[in-house]
Short mmCIF file of C-alpha atoms in Angstrom, two decimals:
data_model
loop_
_atom_site.label_atom_id
_atom_site.label_comp_id
_atom_site.label_asym_id
_atom_site.label_seq_id
_atom_site.Cartn_x
_atom_site.Cartn_y
_atom_site.Cartn_z
CA UNK A 1 116.72 168.58 347.07
CA UNK A 2 119.83 166.76 349.07
CA UNK A 3 119.71 169.89 351.38
CA UNK A 4 115.88 169.68 352.19
CA UNK A 5 116.03 166.20 353.58
CA UNK A 6 117.76 166.46 356.53
CA UNK A 7 116.00 169.68 357.45
CA UNK A 8 112.52 167.90 356.99
CA UNK A 9 113.47 164.53 359.16
CA UNK A 10 115.00 166.87 361.81
CA UNK A 11 111.38 168.52 361.52
CA UNK A 12 109.84 165.27 361.67
CA UNK A 13 111.57 164.45 364.72
CA UNK A 14 110.66 167.59 366.70
CA UNK A 15 107.01 167.03 365.57
CA UNK A 16 107.64 163.19 367.04
CA UNK A 17 109.09 164.76 370.34
CA UNK A 18 106.23 167.34 370.60
CA UNK A 19 103.43 164.80 370.32
CA UNK A 20 105.10 162.63 372.92
CA UNK A 21 105.66 165.45 375.64
CA UNK A 22 102.07 166.65 374.68
CA UNK A 23 100.49 163.17 375.70
CA UNK A 24 102.80 163.40 378.66
CA UNK A 25 101.43 166.56 379.78
CA UNK A 26 97.60 165.57 378.76
CA UNK A 27 98.38 162.62 381.53
CA UNK A 28 99.72 164.36 383.92
CA UNK A 29 96.58 166.88 383.96
CA UNK A 30 94.19 163.59 384.34
CA UNK A 31 95.95 162.96 387.07
CA UNK A 32 95.81 165.95 388.52
CA UNK A 33 92.04 165.94 388.09
CA UNK A 34 91.62 162.75 389.19
CA UNK A 35 93.90 162.89 392.53
CA UNK A 36 92.19 165.51 394.25
CA UNK A 37 95.16 165.91 396.89
CA UNK A 38 96.79 169.39 397.99
CA UNK A 39 99.30 168.99 395.47
CA UNK A 40 97.17 168.44 391.77
CA UNK A 41 96.99 172.30 391.28
CA UNK A 42 100.74 172.07 391.11
CA UNK A 43 100.98 169.28 389.16
CA UNK A 44 98.41 170.55 386.87
CA UNK A 45 100.44 173.82 387.00
CA UNK A 46 103.80 171.94 386.03
CA UNK A 47 101.78 170.33 383.07
CA UNK A 48 100.64 173.67 381.74
CA UNK A 49 103.78 175.26 381.83
CA UNK A 50 104.78 172.00 379.96
CA UNK A 51 102.36 172.35 376.82
CA UNK A 52 103.57 176.28 376.60
CA UNK A 53 107.19 175.57 376.07
CA UNK A 54 105.90 173.13 373.28
CA UNK A 55 103.62 175.59 371.64
CA UNK A 56 106.77 178.01 371.37
CA UNK A 57 109.03 175.06 370.23
CA UNK A 58 106.60 174.44 367.46
CA UNK A 59 105.94 177.59 366.49
CA UNK A 60 109.59 178.43 366.23
CA UNK A 61 110.34 175.09 364.44
CA UNK A 62 107.52 176.17 361.53
CA UNK A 63 109.25 179.84 361.45
CA UNK A 64 112.70 178.73 360.91
CA UNK A 65 111.68 176.19 358.27
CA UNK A 66 110.02 179.08 356.05
CA UNK A 67 113.38 181.27 356.76
CA UNK A 68 115.78 178.35 355.61
CA UNK A 69 113.20 177.62 352.33
CA UNK A 70 113.17 181.16 350.98
CA UNK A 71 117.03 181.03 351.65
CA UNK A 72 117.58 178.00 350.08
CA UNK A 73 115.18 178.96 347.17
CA UNK A 74 117.47 182.40 346.35
CA UNK A 75 120.67 180.09 346.16
CA UNK A 76 118.73 178.06 343.57
CA UNK A 77 117.88 180.87 341.82
CA UNK A 78 121.01 183.21 342.06
CA UNK A 79 122.99 179.74 340.84
CA UNK A 80 120.69 179.45 338.25
CA UNK A 81 121.02 183.17 337.22
CA UNK A 82 124.66 182.66 336.93
CA UNK A 83 124.18 179.65 334.79
CA UNK A 84 122.41 181.16 332.18
CA UNK A 85 124.79 184.30 331.92
CA UNK A 86 127.79 182.02 331.12
CA UNK A 87 125.42 180.27 328.77
CA UNK A 88 124.38 183.48 327.20
CA UNK A 89 128.31 184.58 326.67
CA UNK A 90 128.63 181.04 325.45
CA UNK A 91 125.88 182.03 322.56
CA UNK A 92 127.42 185.65 322.04
CA UNK A 93 130.82 183.49 321.48
CA UNK A 94 129.28 181.03 318.89
CA UNK A 95 131.52 180.33 315.80
CA UNK A 96 129.61 181.77 312.47
CA UNK A 97 129.71 178.56 311.04
CA UNK A 98 130.45 174.55 310.87
CA UNK A 99 131.39 171.73 312.65
CA UNK A 100 132.73 174.36 315.36
CA UNK A 101 129.37 176.04 315.76
CA UNK A 102 127.92 172.66 315.54
CA UNK A 103 129.69 171.05 318.49
CA UNK A 104 129.34 174.66 320.35
CA UNK A 105 125.32 174.55 320.04
CA UNK A 106 125.50 170.59 321.07
CA UNK A 107 126.77 171.34 324.46
CA UNK A 108 124.92 174.78 324.95
CA UNK A 109 122.05 172.81 324.24
CA UNK A 110 123.20 170.07 327.37
CA UNK A 111 123.26 173.18 329.41
CA UNK A 112 120.17 174.43 328.68
CA UNK A 113 118.41 171.05 329.31
CA UNK A 114 120.16 171.11 332.72
CA UNK A 115 119.18 174.84 333.48
CA UNK A 116 115.38 174.05 332.23
CA UNK A 117 115.76 170.73 335.10
CA UNK A 118 116.70 172.75 337.60
CA UNK A 119 114.06 175.41 337.05
CA UNK A 120 111.55 172.73 337.53
CA UNK A 121 112.73 171.68 340.53
CA UNK A 122 112.85 175.29 342.42
CA UNK A 123 109.53 175.53 340.83
CA UNK A 124 108.09 172.56 342.48
CA UNK A 125 110.24 173.62 345.73
CA UNK A 126 108.53 177.44 345.44
CA UNK A 127 105.20 175.79 345.63
CA UNK A 128 106.01 173.46 348.76
CA UNK A 129 107.25 176.06 350.34
CA UNK A 130 104.62 178.28 349.79
CA UNK A 131 101.94 175.85 351.13
CA UNK A 132 104.35 174.94 354.02
CA UNK A 133 104.84 178.40 355.26
CA UNK A 134 101.13 179.39 354.86
CA UNK A 135 100.37 179.17 358.58
CA UNK A 136 102.66 181.00 360.06
CA UNK A 137 104.09 183.09 357.63
CA UNK A 138 101.38 184.15 355.56
CA UNK A 139 102.70 187.53 353.81
CA UNK A 140 106.61 185.17 352.78
CA UNK A 141 103.93 182.76 351.60
CA UNK A 142 102.22 184.80 349.54
CA UNK A 143 105.36 186.03 347.70
CA UNK A 144 106.99 182.39 347.21
CA UNK A 145 103.49 181.52 345.49
CA UNK A 146 104.11 184.57 343.20
CA UNK A 147 107.83 183.69 342.51
CA UNK A 148 106.63 180.43 341.52
CA UNK A 149 103.98 181.70 339.39
CA UNK A 150 106.51 184.59 338.01
CA UNK A 151 108.26 181.58 336.51
CA UNK A 152 105.32 180.15 334.78
CA UNK A 153 103.62 183.49 333.59
CA UNK A 154 107.23 184.71 332.04
CA UNK A 155 107.40 180.93 330.26
CA UNK A 156 110.89 180.75 331.24
CA UNK A 157 111.18 177.26 330.81
CA UNK A 158 109.41 177.42 327.87
CA UNK A 159 111.89 180.07 326.54
CA UNK A 160 115.15 178.12 327.42
CA UNK A 161 113.82 174.89 325.54
CA UNK A 162 112.94 177.26 322.64
CA UNK A 163 116.50 178.61 322.86
CA UNK A 164 118.17 175.40 322.81
CA UNK A 165 116.41 174.73 319.68
CA UNK A 166 117.81 178.00 318.38
CA UNK A 167 121.49 177.28 319.18
CA UNK A 168 121.62 173.85 318.06
CA UNK A 169 119.35 174.31 314.62
CA UNK A 170 121.29 177.72 313.73
CA UNK A 171 119.39 180.73 314.25
CA UNK A 172 120.56 184.31 313.94
CA UNK A 173 122.93 185.66 316.23
CA UNK A 174 120.70 188.33 317.02
CA UNK A 175 117.56 186.62 317.30
CA UNK A 176 119.33 184.19 319.73
CA UNK A 177 121.41 186.67 322.02
CA UNK A 178 117.58 188.80 322.31
CA UNK A 179 116.15 185.44 323.46
CA UNK A 180 119.34 184.82 325.95
CA UNK A 181 118.39 188.45 326.96
CA UNK A 182 114.42 187.80 328.00
CA UNK A 183 115.80 184.76 329.58
CA UNK A 184 117.95 186.55 331.99
CA UNK A 185 115.61 189.41 332.72
CA UNK A 186 113.11 186.66 333.73
CA UNK A 187 115.72 185.36 336.20
CA UNK A 188 116.05 189.14 337.25
CA UNK A 189 112.33 188.95 338.26
CA UNK A 190 112.45 185.47 340.08
CA UNK A 191 115.33 186.92 341.79
CA UNK A 192 113.35 190.16 342.72
CA UNK A 193 110.28 188.21 344.09
CA UNK A 194 112.59 185.67 346.52
CA UNK A 195 114.14 188.82 347.50
CA UNK A 196 110.45 190.31 348.61
CA UNK A 197 109.87 186.82 350.14
CA UNK A 198 112.93 186.82 352.56
CA UNK A 199 111.77 190.67 353.50
CA UNK A 200 108.55 189.41 354.53
CA UNK A 201 109.55 186.85 356.73
CA UNK A 202 108.55 187.80 360.40
CA UNK A 203 105.94 190.33 358.99
CA UNK A 204 102.90 188.11 359.76
CA UNK A 205 101.03 187.52 362.88
CA UNK A 206 100.79 183.25 363.02
CA UNK A 207 97.76 181.92 362.19
CA UNK A 208 97.13 178.81 364.52
CA UNK A 209 96.37 176.25 361.60
CA UNK A 210 99.25 173.81 361.97
CA UNK A 211 97.69 170.10 363.56
CA UNK A 212 100.17 169.76 366.31
CA UNK A 213 100.82 173.37 366.97
CA UNK A 214 96.45 174.03 367.32
CA UNK A 215 96.50 170.64 369.35
CA UNK A 216 99.02 171.80 371.93
CA UNK A 217 97.14 175.56 372.20
CA UNK A 218 93.68 173.16 372.95
CA UNK A 219 95.36 171.17 375.65
CA UNK A 220 97.00 174.73 377.16
CA UNK A 221 93.31 176.26 377.11
CA UNK A 222 92.00 173.01 378.44
CA UNK A 223 94.44 172.67 381.40
CA UNK A 224 93.90 176.89 382.23
CA UNK A 225 90.60 176.12 382.51
CA UNK A 226 91.14 172.85 384.65
CA UNK A 227 93.83 174.71 386.89
CA UNK A 228 91.07 177.40 387.43
CA UNK A 229 88.45 174.87 388.84
CA UNK A 230 91.21 173.21 390.82
CA UNK A 231 92.52 176.64 392.55
CA UNK A 232 88.80 177.45 393.47
CA UNK A 233 88.37 174.02 395.15
CA UNK A 234 91.34 174.31 397.15
CA UNK A 235 90.39 177.83 398.41
CA UNK A 236 86.94 176.43 399.32
CA UNK A 237 88.53 173.44 401.05
CA UNK A 238 91.11 175.78 403.09
CA UNK A 239 87.96 178.10 404.06
CA UNK A 240 85.80 175.18 405.06
CA UNK A 241 88.92 173.96 407.22
CA UNK A 242 89.18 177.30 409.15
CA UNK A 243 85.35 177.17 409.65
CA UNK A 244 85.55 173.72 411.31
CA UNK A 245 88.18 174.68 413.54
CA UNK A 246 87.17 178.05 414.30
CA UNK A 247 83.51 176.38 415.85
CA UNK A 248 85.63 173.43 417.65
CA UNK A 249 87.45 175.64 419.50
CA UNK A 250 84.57 177.79 420.45
CA UNK A 251 82.37 174.37 421.61
CA UNK A 252 85.61 173.64 423.40
CA UNK A 253 85.59 176.60 425.74
CA UNK A 254 81.67 177.08 426.15
CA UNK A 255 82.09 173.56 427.95
CA UNK A 256 84.91 174.77 430.07
CA UNK A 257 83.27 177.35 431.06
#
C-alpha cells in the first residue's frame, strides 16, 4: 500500500500537467482562429502537435500504471505463498501435546491472522487495479478481476481463518495438514491467474474511456478540423491575391497602349 501511494501521486501529477497543457493548446487554437493572419495555420499546427503529445503521454501513463499494478500484485501473492509454506511447515512440526503445542498454536494463529489480513488487502488491490486498467488493458483487467474472484471463490480467507481454529483448538495433525495443502493450492491458483494477467498486458486495443484522454482526443479532432478550414481560407486568399495582381497588370498595359 505504501508503494502504491507515490505511484498514484505521480499519476495525478501527470494528469494535472496534461490538463494544463490541454488548456494552453485550446487557448492557442482559439487565438489562431480569431487572428486570421498568415501565421494562424502554423499556430494551429503547433497546438495540434502538443495535443497529440498529451494524448500519447496519457495513454502511456495508464498502460504503465496497469503494468505496475500487475507486477505489484504478483510480488504480494508470491510473498503470501511463501508465508503459507512456512506456516504449513510449522503446523507439520507441532509438538504432539502439552504447553509446547499450545504455544506453537498461538504463534501460528497470529501468523495466520497476519496472512489473512494481507490477503484481504491484496483482494482489494486486485479489484481496484482491474477497474483502473479496464479502459487501456481490457484483457489484463479481466484477468485481474478473475484473480480477485479466485480468492473469493476458493474461500481462501475463510480457510485461513478456519485453519487457525484447527491449530489452536487441537485438531488432528492429518486434518490440519490437509487444510494447509488446500490453502496452498488456493495460492497456486491465485499466482497462476496473476501470471495470465501479466501475459495479457499490451494485448488489448485501448478503449478511449479515460476522461482526460478522451478530452485530449476531442480537442485534437476539433483542431484538425480547424486547421483544415484555415488552410482552405489561406489557399483561397492566395488565389484571390494572384487574380487581383494579374488584372491590375493587364489594365496598366492597356492604358500605356
